[in-house]
């Protein structure tokens, strides 16, 4: 399947270069291949287990010290985890890098609301209207979103490139991919954009899934007690749980999965576009139909 292309978001702002909004083309295939190469299998994800454990320990310490700031701690936890995995960047509290990504993605979500701009739904030729023309104020909003997106894509990427040049880069999605020889300009662009989407998309999903789990477990003390008893039995009382303990804690794992089901962060996801006439469950979807899957 393809993706519907909005004139503002995809063409003018530039989101068509990202895996999430890209049409089914070589850009999409190249970035999808990078994701599978570095984080697409359980064995590849194991390389980041130590990072997860450090960030989780920091999260617990923050909750103990300032429980009234639980929502902020969820942002800090998710941001620190995603930044370490993606760029090898160790954040400092509610880091400016985290705030930058959240502000830019929130603004992009509001900007890209379906039907908000006439250039998307009625008059595509408006893209050629000069900036000074009356009624072209929307083009300033496009420019702001374009600049924000470039900031999101380039700022952390340039940071990790500098770390690599100085021999100080730790393991990460970007540093592993940049270590390969003979990278073309297309490869470098794919690495930069795929990293930005991992950062922005992973941050948003992880923040609110973590927050949903914390709310759910607090509202159901009986379930909390049962999960705690399982962890105490497997882990004991002299250390924190590790990723390696997960298979021995099926009830606690089920609680985490239930948070994903109970509170779907992005229930309609990003719309798809059929590339040919398709048939499913007795229904006909014509070529060019826009389809949104309801995860609820």
PDB file of C-alpha atoms in Angstrom:
ATOM      1  CA  UNK A   1       0.000   0.000   0.000  1.00  0.00           C
ATOM      2  CA  UNK A   2       0.943   3.623  -0.502  1.00  0.00           C
ATOM      3  CA  UNK A   3       0.440   6.816   1.517  1.00  0.00           C
ATOM      4  CA  UNK A   4      -1.814   9.736   0.557  1.00  0.00           C
ATOM      5  CA  UNK A   5       0.298  12.790  -0.181  1.00  0.00           C
ATOM      6  CA  UNK A   6      -0.805  16.144   1.260  1.00  0.00           C
ATOM      7  CA  UNK A   7       0.591  19.161  -0.554  1.00  0.00           C
ATOM      8  CA  UNK A   8       1.429  21.005   2.673  1.00  0.00           C
ATOM      9  CA  UNK A   9       2.815  18.260   4.933  1.00  0.00           C
ATOM     10  CA  UNK A  10       4.481  16.053   2.366  1.00  0.00           C
ATOM     11  CA  UNK A  11       5.573  18.287  -0.497  1.00  0.00           C
ATOM     12  CA  UNK A  12       6.063  21.744   0.996  1.00  0.00           C
ATOM     13  CA  UNK A  13       7.125  20.912   4.556  1.00  0.00           C
ATOM     14  CA  UNK A  14       9.064  17.811   3.507  1.00  0.00           C
ATOM     15  CA  UNK A  15       7.587  14.905   5.477  1.00  0.00           C
ATOM     16  CA  UNK A  16       7.591  12.830   2.272  1.00  0.00           C
ATOM     17  CA  UNK A  17      11.257  12.095   3.062  1.00  0.00           C
ATOM     18  CA  UNK A  18      10.285  10.198   6.216  1.00  0.00           C
ATOM     19  CA  UNK A  19       9.381   6.531   6.468  1.00  0.00           C
ATOM     20  CA  UNK A  20       6.046   7.342   8.118  1.00  0.00           C
ATOM     21  CA  UNK A  21       4.710   9.574   5.334  1.00  0.00           C
ATOM     22  CA  UNK A  22       6.757   8.453   2.348  1.00  0.00           C
ATOM     23  CA  UNK A  23       4.974   6.913  -0.637  1.00  0.00           C
ATOM     24  CA  UNK A  24       5.939   3.361  -1.563  1.00  0.00           C
ATOM     25  CA  UNK A  25       9.206   4.153  -3.337  1.00  0.00           C
ATOM     26  CA  UNK A  26      12.971   3.714  -3.014  1.00  0.00           C
ATOM     27  CA  UNK A  27      13.124   6.151  -0.068  1.00  0.00           C
ATOM     28  CA  UNK A  28      10.642   4.017   1.861  1.00  0.00           C
ATOM     29  CA  UNK A  29      12.397   0.751   0.971  1.00  0.00           C
ATOM     30  CA  UNK A  30      15.830   2.053   1.940  1.00  0.00           C
ATOM     31  CA  UNK A  31      14.714   3.347   5.336  1.00  0.00           C
ATOM     32  CA  UNK A  32      12.701   0.205   6.060  1.00  0.00           C
ATOM     33  CA  UNK A  33      15.816  -1.849   5.344  1.00  0.00           C
ATOM     34  CA  UNK A  34      17.856   0.235   7.801  1.00  0.00           C
ATOM     35  CA  UNK A  35      15.330  -0.289  10.586  1.00  0.00           C
ATOM     36  CA  UNK A  36      15.337  -4.037  10.036  1.00  0.00           C
ATOM     37  CA  UNK A  37      19.119  -4.129   9.872  1.00  0.00           C
ATOM     38  CA  UNK A  38      19.713  -2.424  13.235  1.00  0.00           C
ATOM     39  CA  UNK A  39      16.600  -2.951  15.373  1.00  0.00           C
ATOM     40  CA  UNK A  40      14.443  -5.346  13.373  1.00  0.00           C
ATOM     41  CA  UNK A  41      15.209  -8.564  15.258  1.00  0.00           C
ATOM     42  CA  UNK A  42      15.300  -9.636  18.885  1.00  0.00           C
ATOM     43  CA  UNK A  43      19.032 -10.400  18.648  1.00  0.00           C
ATOM     44  CA  UNK A  44      19.779  -6.901  17.333  1.00  0.00           C
ATOM     45  CA  UNK A  45      17.662  -5.293  20.064  1.00  0.00           C
ATOM     46  CA  UNK A  46      19.636  -7.161  22.727  1.00  0.00           C
ATOM     47  CA  UNK A  47      22.552  -4.806  22.046  1.00  0.00           C
ATOM     48  CA  UNK A  48      20.536  -2.058  23.725  1.00  0.00           C
ATOM     49  CA  UNK A  49      19.422  -4.021  26.805  1.00  0.00           C
ATOM     50  CA  UNK A  50      22.039  -2.391  29.036  1.00  0.00           C
ATOM     51  CA  UNK A  51      20.819   1.064  27.978  1.00  0.00           C
ATOM     52  CA  UNK A  52      17.236   0.141  28.851  1.00  0.00           C
ATOM     53  CA  UNK A  53      18.267  -1.048  32.294  1.00  0.00           C
ATOM     54  CA  UNK A  54      20.216   2.129  33.096  1.00  0.00           C
ATOM     55  CA  UNK A  55      17.374   4.387  31.950  1.00  0.00           C
ATOM     56  CA  UNK A  56      14.791   2.299  33.835  1.00  0.00           C
ATOM     57  CA  UNK A  57      16.856   2.572  37.029  1.00  0.00           C
ATOM     58  CA  UNK A  58      17.007   6.356  36.604  1.00  0.00           C
ATOM     59  CA  UNK A  59      13.241   6.418  36.081  1.00  0.00           C
ATOM     60  CA  UNK A  60      12.609   4.512  39.311  1.00  0.00           C
ATOM     61  CA  UNK A  61      14.986   6.781  41.237  1.00  0.00           C
ATOM     62  CA  UNK A  62      13.188   9.875  39.913  1.00  0.00           C
ATOM     63  CA  UNK A  63       9.792   8.457  40.880  1.00  0.00           C
ATOM     64  CA  UNK A  64      10.987   7.730  44.407  1.00  0.00           C
ATOM     65  CA  UNK A  65      12.517  11.182  44.799  1.00  0.00           C
ATOM     66  CA  UNK A  66       9.662  13.216  43.274  1.00  0.00           C
ATOM     67  CA  UNK A  67       6.540  11.058  42.795  1.00  0.00           C
ATOM     68  CA  UNK A  68       4.371  14.146  42.242  1.00  0.00           C
ATOM     69  CA  UNK A  69       6.197  14.725  38.919  1.00  0.00           C
ATOM     70  CA  UNK A  70       5.270  11.363  37.417  1.00  0.00           C
ATOM     71  CA  UNK A  71       4.224  12.755  34.029  1.00  0.00           C
ATOM     72  CA  UNK A  72       7.469  14.716  33.659  1.00  0.00           C
ATOM     73  CA  UNK A  73       9.444  11.605  34.639  1.00  0.00           C
ATOM     74  CA  UNK A  74       7.670   9.673  31.865  1.00  0.00           C
ATOM     75  CA  UNK A  75       8.859  12.291  29.358  1.00  0.00           C
ATOM     76  CA  UNK A  76      12.389  12.151  30.760  1.00  0.00           C
ATOM     77  CA  UNK A  77      12.463   8.341  30.762  1.00  0.00           C
ATOM     78  CA  UNK A  78      11.176   7.995  27.199  1.00  0.00           C
ATOM     79  CA  UNK A  79      13.368  10.781  25.852  1.00  0.00           C
ATOM     80  CA  UNK A  80      16.523   9.471  27.493  1.00  0.00           C
ATOM     81  CA  UNK A  81      15.863   5.940  26.226  1.00  0.00           C
ATOM     82  CA  UNK A  82      15.102   6.933  22.630  1.00  0.00           C
ATOM     83  CA  UNK A  83      17.995   9.404  22.434  1.00  0.00           C
ATOM     84  CA  UNK A  84      20.485   6.828  23.728  1.00  0.00           C
ATOM     85  CA  UNK A  85      19.292   4.114  21.351  1.00  0.00           C
ATOM     86  CA  UNK A  86      19.039   6.396  18.323  1.00  0.00           C
ATOM     87  CA  UNK A  87      22.002   8.748  18.749  1.00  0.00           C
ATOM     88  CA  UNK A  88      23.955   7.641  21.815  1.00  0.00           C
ATOM     89  CA  UNK A  89      22.968  10.953  23.427  1.00  0.00           C
ATOM     90  CA  UNK A  90      22.682  10.892  27.232  1.00  0.00           C
ATOM     91  CA  UNK A  91      20.039  13.427  28.203  1.00  0.00           C
ATOM     92  CA  UNK A  92      20.124  15.575  31.309  1.00  0.00           C
ATOM     93  CA  UNK A  93      16.710  15.521  32.965  1.00  0.00           C
ATOM     94  CA  UNK A  94      13.900  16.969  30.863  1.00  0.00           C
ATOM     95  CA  UNK A  95      16.509  17.758  28.221  1.00  0.00           C
ATOM     96  CA  UNK A  96      16.169  20.556  25.610  1.00  0.00           C
ATOM     97  CA  UNK A  97      16.564  17.883  22.917  1.00  0.00           C
ATOM     98  CA  UNK A  98      13.477  16.090  24.270  1.00  0.00           C
ATOM     99  CA  UNK A  99      11.465  19.299  24.504  1.00  0.00           C
ATOM    100  CA  UNK A 100      12.465  20.251  20.960  1.00  0.00           C
ATOM    101  CA  UNK A 101      11.191  16.974  19.511  1.00  0.00           C
ATOM    102  CA  UNK A 102       7.931  17.104  21.462  1.00  0.00           C
ATOM    103  CA  UNK A 103       7.181  20.710  20.521  1.00  0.00           C
ATOM    104  CA  UNK A 104       7.934  20.116  16.841  1.00  0.00           C
ATOM    105  CA  UNK A 105       5.878  16.924  16.538  1.00  0.00           C
ATOM    106  CA  UNK A 106       2.947  18.447  18.452  1.00  0.00           C
ATOM    107  CA  UNK A 107       2.982  21.468  16.147  1.00  0.00           C
ATOM    108  CA  UNK A 108       3.196  19.200  13.094  1.00  0.00           C
ATOM    109  CA  UNK A 109       0.169  17.198  14.267  1.00  0.00           C
ATOM    110  CA  UNK A 110      -1.892  20.366  14.578  1.00  0.00           C
ATOM    111  CA  UNK A 111      -0.603  21.764  11.287  1.00  0.00           C
ATOM    112  CA  UNK A 112      -1.348  18.555   9.367  1.00  0.00           C
ATOM    113  CA  UNK A 113      -4.975  18.140  10.469  1.00  0.00           C
ATOM    114  CA  UNK A 114      -7.011  16.817   7.484  1.00  0.00           C
ATOM    115  CA  UNK A 115      -8.834  19.542   5.594  1.00  0.00           C
ATOM    116  CA  UNK A 116      -7.125  22.422   7.370  1.00  0.00           C
ATOM    117  CA  UNK A 117      -5.566  23.965   4.250  1.00  0.00           C
ATOM    118  CA  UNK A 118      -7.343  24.707   0.949  1.00  0.00           C
ATOM    119  CA  UNK A 119      -4.183  23.880  -0.982  1.00  0.00           C
ATOM    120  CA  UNK A 120      -4.616  20.261   0.158  1.00  0.00           C
ATOM    121  CA  UNK A 121      -8.295  19.724  -0.565  1.00  0.00           C
ATOM    122  CA  UNK A 122      -9.413  22.185  -3.252  1.00  0.00           C
ATOM    123  CA  UNK A 123      -6.761  24.314  -4.927  1.00  0.00           C
ATOM    124  CA  UNK A 124      -3.307  22.670  -5.324  1.00  0.00           C
ATOM    125  CA  UNK A 125      -2.202  25.552  -7.572  1.00  0.00           C
ATOM    126  CA  UNK A 126      -2.115  27.795  -4.493  1.00  0.00           C
ATOM    127  CA  UNK A 127       1.382  26.477  -3.812  1.00  0.00           C
ATOM    128  CA  UNK A 128       2.588  28.819  -6.584  1.00  0.00           C
ATOM    129  CA  UNK A 129       1.006  31.949  -5.081  1.00  0.00           C
ATOM    130  CA  UNK A 130       3.728  34.476  -4.041  1.00  0.00           C
ATOM    131  CA  UNK A 131       4.309  34.905  -0.330  1.00  0.00           C
ATOM    132  CA  UNK A 132       3.349  38.586  -0.502  1.00  0.00           C
ATOM    133  CA  UNK A 133      -0.042  37.898  -2.070  1.00  0.00           C
ATOM    134  CA  UNK A 134      -3.110  38.613   0.137  1.00  0.00           C
ATOM    135  CA  UNK A 135      -4.386  35.375   1.655  1.00  0.00           C
ATOM    136  CA  UNK A 136      -1.009  33.633   1.405  1.00  0.00           C
ATOM    137  CA  UNK A 137      -0.301  33.819   5.124  1.00  0.00           C
ATOM    138  CA  UNK A 138      -0.521  30.032   5.275  1.00  0.00           C
ATOM    139  CA  UNK A 139       2.821  29.896   3.459  1.00  0.00           C
ATOM    140  CA  UNK A 140       4.517  31.406   6.520  1.00  0.00           C
ATOM    141  CA  UNK A 141       3.113  28.528   8.575  1.00  0.00           C
ATOM    142  CA  UNK A 142       4.526  26.118   5.982  1.00  0.00           C
ATOM    143  CA  UNK A 143       7.952  27.768   6.227  1.00  0.00           C
ATOM    144  CA  UNK A 144       7.925  27.482  10.028  1.00  0.00           C
ATOM    145  CA  UNK A 145       7.039  23.789   9.820  1.00  0.00           C
ATOM    146  CA  UNK A 146       9.708  23.222   7.159  1.00  0.00           C
ATOM    147  CA  UNK A 147      12.367  24.858   9.343  1.00  0.00           C
ATOM    148  CA  UNK A 148      11.186  22.925  12.416  1.00  0.00           C
ATOM    149  CA  UNK A 149      11.397  19.624  10.571  1.00  0.00           C
ATOM    150  CA  UNK A 150      14.933  20.355   9.384  1.00  0.00           C
ATOM    151  CA  UNK A 151      15.879  21.211  12.970  1.00  0.00           C
ATOM    152  CA  UNK A 152      14.439  17.908  14.212  1.00  0.00           C
ATOM    153  CA  UNK A 153      16.249  15.923  11.522  1.00  0.00           C
ATOM    154  CA  UNK A 154      19.611  17.711  11.569  1.00  0.00           C
ATOM    155  CA  UNK A 155      20.318  18.766  15.179  1.00  0.00           C
ATOM    156  CA  UNK A 156      20.807  15.341  16.831  1.00  0.00           C
ATOM    157  CA  UNK A 157      22.312  13.889  13.646  1.00  0.00           C
ATOM    158  CA  UNK A 158      25.006  16.566  13.475  1.00  0.00           C
ATOM    159  CA  UNK A 159      25.685  16.027  17.184  1.00  0.00           C
ATOM    160  CA  UNK A 160      26.414  12.327  16.747  1.00  0.00           C
ATOM    161  CA  UNK A 161      28.533  12.990  13.638  1.00  0.00           C
ATOM    162  CA  UNK A 162      30.650  15.367  15.724  1.00  0.00           C
ATOM    163  CA  UNK A 163      30.979  12.707  18.429  1.00  0.00           C
ATOM    164  CA  UNK A 164      32.129  10.182  15.820  1.00  0.00           C
ATOM    165  CA  UNK A 165      34.709  12.613  14.400  1.00  0.00           C
ATOM    166  CA  UNK A 166      36.085  13.157  17.921  1.00  0.00           C
ATOM    167  CA  UNK A 167      36.155   9.420  18.661  1.00  0.00           C
ATOM    168  CA  UNK A 168      33.663   9.742  21.518  1.00  0.00           C
ATOM    169  CA  UNK A 169      30.516   8.200  20.025  1.00  0.00           C
ATOM    170  CA  UNK A 170      28.896   5.355  21.910  1.00  0.00           C
ATOM    171  CA  UNK A 171      26.819   2.561  20.378  1.00  0.00           C
ATOM    172  CA  UNK A 172      23.620   3.755  18.717  1.00  0.00           C
ATOM    173  CA  UNK A 173      21.387   3.320  15.688  1.00  0.00           C
ATOM    174  CA  UNK A 174      23.135   6.147  13.828  1.00  0.00           C
ATOM    175  CA  UNK A 175      26.731   5.384  14.807  1.00  0.00           C
ATOM    176  CA  UNK A 176      26.336   1.737  13.779  1.00  0.00           C
ATOM    177  CA  UNK A 177      24.994   2.681  10.361  1.00  0.00           C
ATOM    178  CA  UNK A 178      27.561   5.435   9.781  1.00  0.00           C
ATOM    179  CA  UNK A 179      30.379   2.986  10.529  1.00  0.00           C
ATOM    180  CA  UNK A 180      29.720   1.194   7.237  1.00  0.00           C
ATOM    181  CA  UNK A 181      32.051   1.891   4.322  1.00  0.00           C
ATOM    182  CA  UNK A 182      31.129   3.403   0.971  1.00  0.00           C
ATOM    183  CA  UNK A 183      27.935   5.156   2.002  1.00  0.00           C
ATOM    184  CA  UNK A 184      26.297   7.142  -0.788  1.00  0.00           C
ATOM    185  CA  UNK A 185      24.492  10.458  -0.385  1.00  0.00           C
ATOM    186  CA  UNK A 186      21.236   8.524  -0.575  1.00  0.00           C
ATOM    187  CA  UNK A 187      22.389   6.220   2.218  1.00  0.00           C
ATOM    188  CA  UNK A 188      23.353   9.166   4.432  1.00  0.00           C
ATOM    189  CA  UNK A 189      20.013  10.852   3.831  1.00  0.00           C
ATOM    190  CA  UNK A 190      18.177   7.628   4.672  1.00  0.00           C
ATOM    191  CA  UNK A 191      20.152   7.232   7.908  1.00  0.00           C
ATOM    192  CA  UNK A 192      19.437  10.817   8.952  1.00  0.00           C
ATOM    193  CA  UNK A 193      15.713  10.657   8.219  1.00  0.00           C
ATOM    194  CA  UNK A 194      15.124   7.183   9.639  1.00  0.00           C
ATOM    195  CA  UNK A 195      16.874   8.225  12.865  1.00  0.00           C
ATOM    196  CA  UNK A 196      14.702  11.336  13.143  1.00  0.00           C
ATOM    197  CA  UNK A 197      11.525   9.287  12.741  1.00  0.00           C
ATOM    198  CA  UNK A 198      12.718   6.734  15.303  1.00  0.00           C
ATOM    199  CA  UNK A 199      13.398   9.605  17.693  1.00  0.00           C
ATOM    200  CA  UNK A 200      10.178  11.570  17.162  1.00  0.00           C
ATOM    201  CA  UNK A 201       7.784   8.657  16.729  1.00  0.00           C
ATOM    202  CA  UNK A 202       9.360   6.479  19.389  1.00  0.00           C
ATOM    203  CA  UNK A 203       9.409   9.340  21.877  1.00  0.00           C
ATOM    204  CA  UNK A 204       5.704  10.103  21.543  1.00  0.00           C
ATOM    205  CA  UNK A 205       4.615   6.467  21.740  1.00  0.00           C
ATOM    206  CA  UNK A 206       6.880   5.602  24.670  1.00  0.00           C
ATOM    207  CA  UNK A 207       5.919   8.632  26.774  1.00  0.00           C
ATOM    208  CA  UNK A 208       2.197   8.020  26.675  1.00  0.00           C
ATOM    209  CA  UNK A 209       2.362   4.233  26.842  1.00  0.00           C
ATOM    210  CA  UNK A 210       4.511   4.514  29.969  1.00  0.00           C
ATOM    211  CA  UNK A 211       2.159   7.094  31.459  1.00  0.00           C
ATOM    212  CA  UNK A 212      -0.858   4.894  30.679  1.00  0.00           C
ATOM    213  CA  UNK A 213       0.791   1.922  32.381  1.00  0.00           C
ATOM    214  CA  UNK A 214       1.588   3.956  35.484  1.00  0.00           C
ATOM    215  CA  UNK A 215      -1.999   5.200  35.708  1.00  0.00           C
ATOM    216  CA  UNK A 216      -3.422   1.738  35.111  1.00  0.00           C
ATOM    217  CA  UNK A 217      -1.266   0.023  37.724  1.00  0.00           C
ATOM    218  CA  UNK A 218      -2.027   2.733  40.308  1.00  0.00           C
ATOM    219  CA  UNK A 219      -5.775   2.416  39.733  1.00  0.00           C
ATOM    220  CA  UNK A 220      -5.698  -1.365  40.217  1.00  0.00           C
ATOM    221  CA  UNK A 221      -3.772  -2.130  43.443  1.00  0.00           C
ATOM    222  CA  UNK A 222      -4.739  -5.822  43.398  1.00  0.00           C
ATOM    223  CA  UNK A 223      -3.051  -6.271  40.022  1.00  0.00           C
ATOM    224  CA  UNK A 224      -0.111  -4.216  41.245  1.00  0.00           C
ATOM    225  CA  UNK A 225       0.317  -6.480  44.273  1.00  0.00           C
ATOM    226  CA  UNK A 226       0.238  -9.614  42.136  1.00  0.00           C
ATOM    227  CA  UNK A 227       2.829  -8.236  39.712  1.00  0.00           C
ATOM    228  CA  UNK A 228       5.015  -7.104  42.620  1.00  0.00           C
ATOM    229  CA  UNK A 229       4.836 -10.581  44.178  1.00  0.00           C
ATOM    230  CA  UNK A 230       5.953 -12.138  40.895  1.00  0.00           C
ATOM    231  CA  UNK A 231       8.881  -9.731  40.582  1.00  0.00           C
ATOM    232  CA  UNK A 232       9.911 -10.331  44.204  1.00  0.00           C
ATOM    233  CA  UNK A 233       9.860 -14.075  43.619  1.00  0.00           C
ATOM    234  CA  UNK A 234      11.980 -13.896  40.455  1.00  0.00           C
ATOM    235  CA  UNK A 235      14.282 -10.971  41.233  1.00  0.00           C
ATOM    236  CA  UNK A 236      14.487 -10.890  45.008  1.00  0.00           C
ATOM    237  CA  UNK A 237      14.969  -7.708  46.993  1.00  0.00           C
ATOM    238  CA  UNK A 238      18.627  -6.884  46.410  1.00  0.00           C
ATOM    239  CA  UNK A 239      18.502  -5.663  42.786  1.00  0.00           C
ATOM    240  CA  UNK A 240      16.239  -4.177  40.123  1.00  0.00           C
ATOM    241  CA  UNK A 241      14.662  -6.337  37.393  1.00  0.00           C
ATOM    242  CA  UNK A 242      16.697  -6.849  34.241  1.00  0.00           C
ATOM    243  CA  UNK A 243      15.617  -7.459  30.662  1.00  0.00           C
ATOM    244  CA  UNK A 244      16.777 -11.063  31.110  1.00  0.00           C
ATOM    245  CA  UNK A 245      14.134 -11.530  33.833  1.00  0.00           C
ATOM    246  CA  UNK A 246      11.256 -10.702  31.500  1.00  0.00           C
ATOM    247  CA  UNK A 247      10.551 -14.265  30.342  1.00  0.00           C
ATOM    248  CA  UNK A 248      10.269 -15.385  33.966  1.00  0.00           C
ATOM    249  CA  UNK A 249       7.661 -12.708  34.756  1.00  0.00           C
ATOM    250  CA  UNK A 250       4.737 -13.574  32.455  1.00  0.00           C
ATOM    251  CA  UNK A 251       2.101 -11.797  34.566  1.00  0.00           C
ATOM    252  CA  UNK A 252       4.064  -8.544  34.724  1.00  0.00           C
ATOM    253  CA  UNK A 253       4.768  -8.791  31.006  1.00  0.00           C
ATOM    254  CA  UNK A 254       1.042  -9.279  30.387  1.00  0.00           C
ATOM    255  CA  UNK A 255       0.330  -6.113  32.391  1.00  0.00           C
ATOM    256  CA  UNK A 256       2.664  -4.174  30.107  1.00  0.00           C
ATOM    257  CA  UNK A 257       0.995  -5.584  27.003  1.00  0.00           C
ATOM    258  CA  UNK A 258      -2.419  -4.746  28.451  1.00  0.00           C
ATOM    259  CA  UNK A 259      -1.348  -1.103  28.696  1.00  0.00           C
ATOM    260  CA  UNK A 260      -0.736  -1.156  24.939  1.00  0.00           C
ATOM    261  CA  UNK A 261      -4.217  -2.570  24.329  1.00  0.00           C
ATOM    262  CA  UNK A 262      -6.029  -0.473  26.924  1.00  0.00           C
ATOM    263  CA  UNK A 263      -4.551   2.859  25.869  1.00  0.00           C
ATOM    264  CA  UNK A 264      -3.748   2.936  22.159  1.00  0.00           C
ATOM    265  CA  UNK A 265      -1.643   6.057  21.649  1.00  0.00           C
ATOM    266  CA  UNK A 266      -2.361   6.530  17.950  1.00  0.00           C
ATOM    267  CA  UNK A 267      -5.537   4.503  17.238  1.00  0.00           C
ATOM    268  CA  UNK A 268      -6.045   5.515  13.602  1.00  0.00           C
ATOM    269  CA  UNK A 269      -2.325   5.518  12.744  1.00  0.00           C
ATOM    270  CA  UNK A 270      -1.331   7.131   9.430  1.00  0.00           C
ATOM    271  CA  UNK A 271      -3.769   6.595   6.524  1.00  0.00           C
ATOM    272  CA  UNK A 272      -2.854   4.202   3.741  1.00  0.00           C
ATOM    273  CA  UNK A 273      -3.614   4.510   0.026  1.00  0.00           C
ATOM    274  CA  UNK A 274      -4.473   1.472  -2.084  1.00  0.00           C
ATOM    275  CA  UNK A 275      -2.205   1.054  -5.104  1.00  0.00           C
ATOM    276  CA  UNK A 276      -4.614  -1.238  -6.948  1.00  0.00           C
ATOM    277  CA  UNK A 277      -8.143  -2.599  -6.624  1.00  0.00           C
ATOM    278  CA  UNK A 278      -8.191  -4.750  -3.490  1.00  0.00           C
ATOM    279  CA  UNK A 279     -10.629  -7.206  -1.935  1.00  0.00           C
ATOM    280  CA  UNK A 280     -10.967  -7.926   1.777  1.00  0.00           C
ATOM    281  CA  UNK A 281     -13.702  -9.710   3.705  1.00  0.00           C
ATOM    282  CA  UNK A 282     -16.212  -9.276   0.901  1.00  0.00           C
ATOM    283  CA  UNK A 283     -15.432  -5.572   0.444  1.00  0.00           C
ATOM    284  CA  UNK A 284     -13.937  -3.916  -2.622  1.00  0.00           C
ATOM    285  CA  UNK A 285     -11.410  -1.129  -2.145  1.00  0.00           C
ATOM    286  CA  UNK A 286     -10.829   0.754  -5.375  1.00  0.00           C
ATOM    287  CA  UNK A 287      -7.378   1.891  -6.427  1.00  0.00           C
ATOM    288  CA  UNK A 288      -6.616   5.223  -4.768  1.00  0.00           C
ATOM    289  CA  UNK A 289      -8.896   4.645  -1.770  1.00  0.00           C
ATOM    290  CA  UNK A 290      -7.691   6.097   1.543  1.00  0.00           C
ATOM    291  CA  UNK A 291      -7.868   3.566   4.379  1.00  0.00           C
ATOM    292  CA  UNK A 292      -7.454   4.200   8.103  1.00  0.00           C
ATOM    293  CA  UNK A 293      -7.254   1.188  10.390  1.00  0.00           C
ATOM    294  CA  UNK A 294      -8.997   1.600  13.744  1.00  0.00           C
ATOM    295  CA  UNK A 295      -6.792  -0.084  16.355  1.00  0.00           C
ATOM    296  CA  UNK A 296      -9.513   0.289  18.987  1.00  0.00           C
TER     297      UNK A 296
END
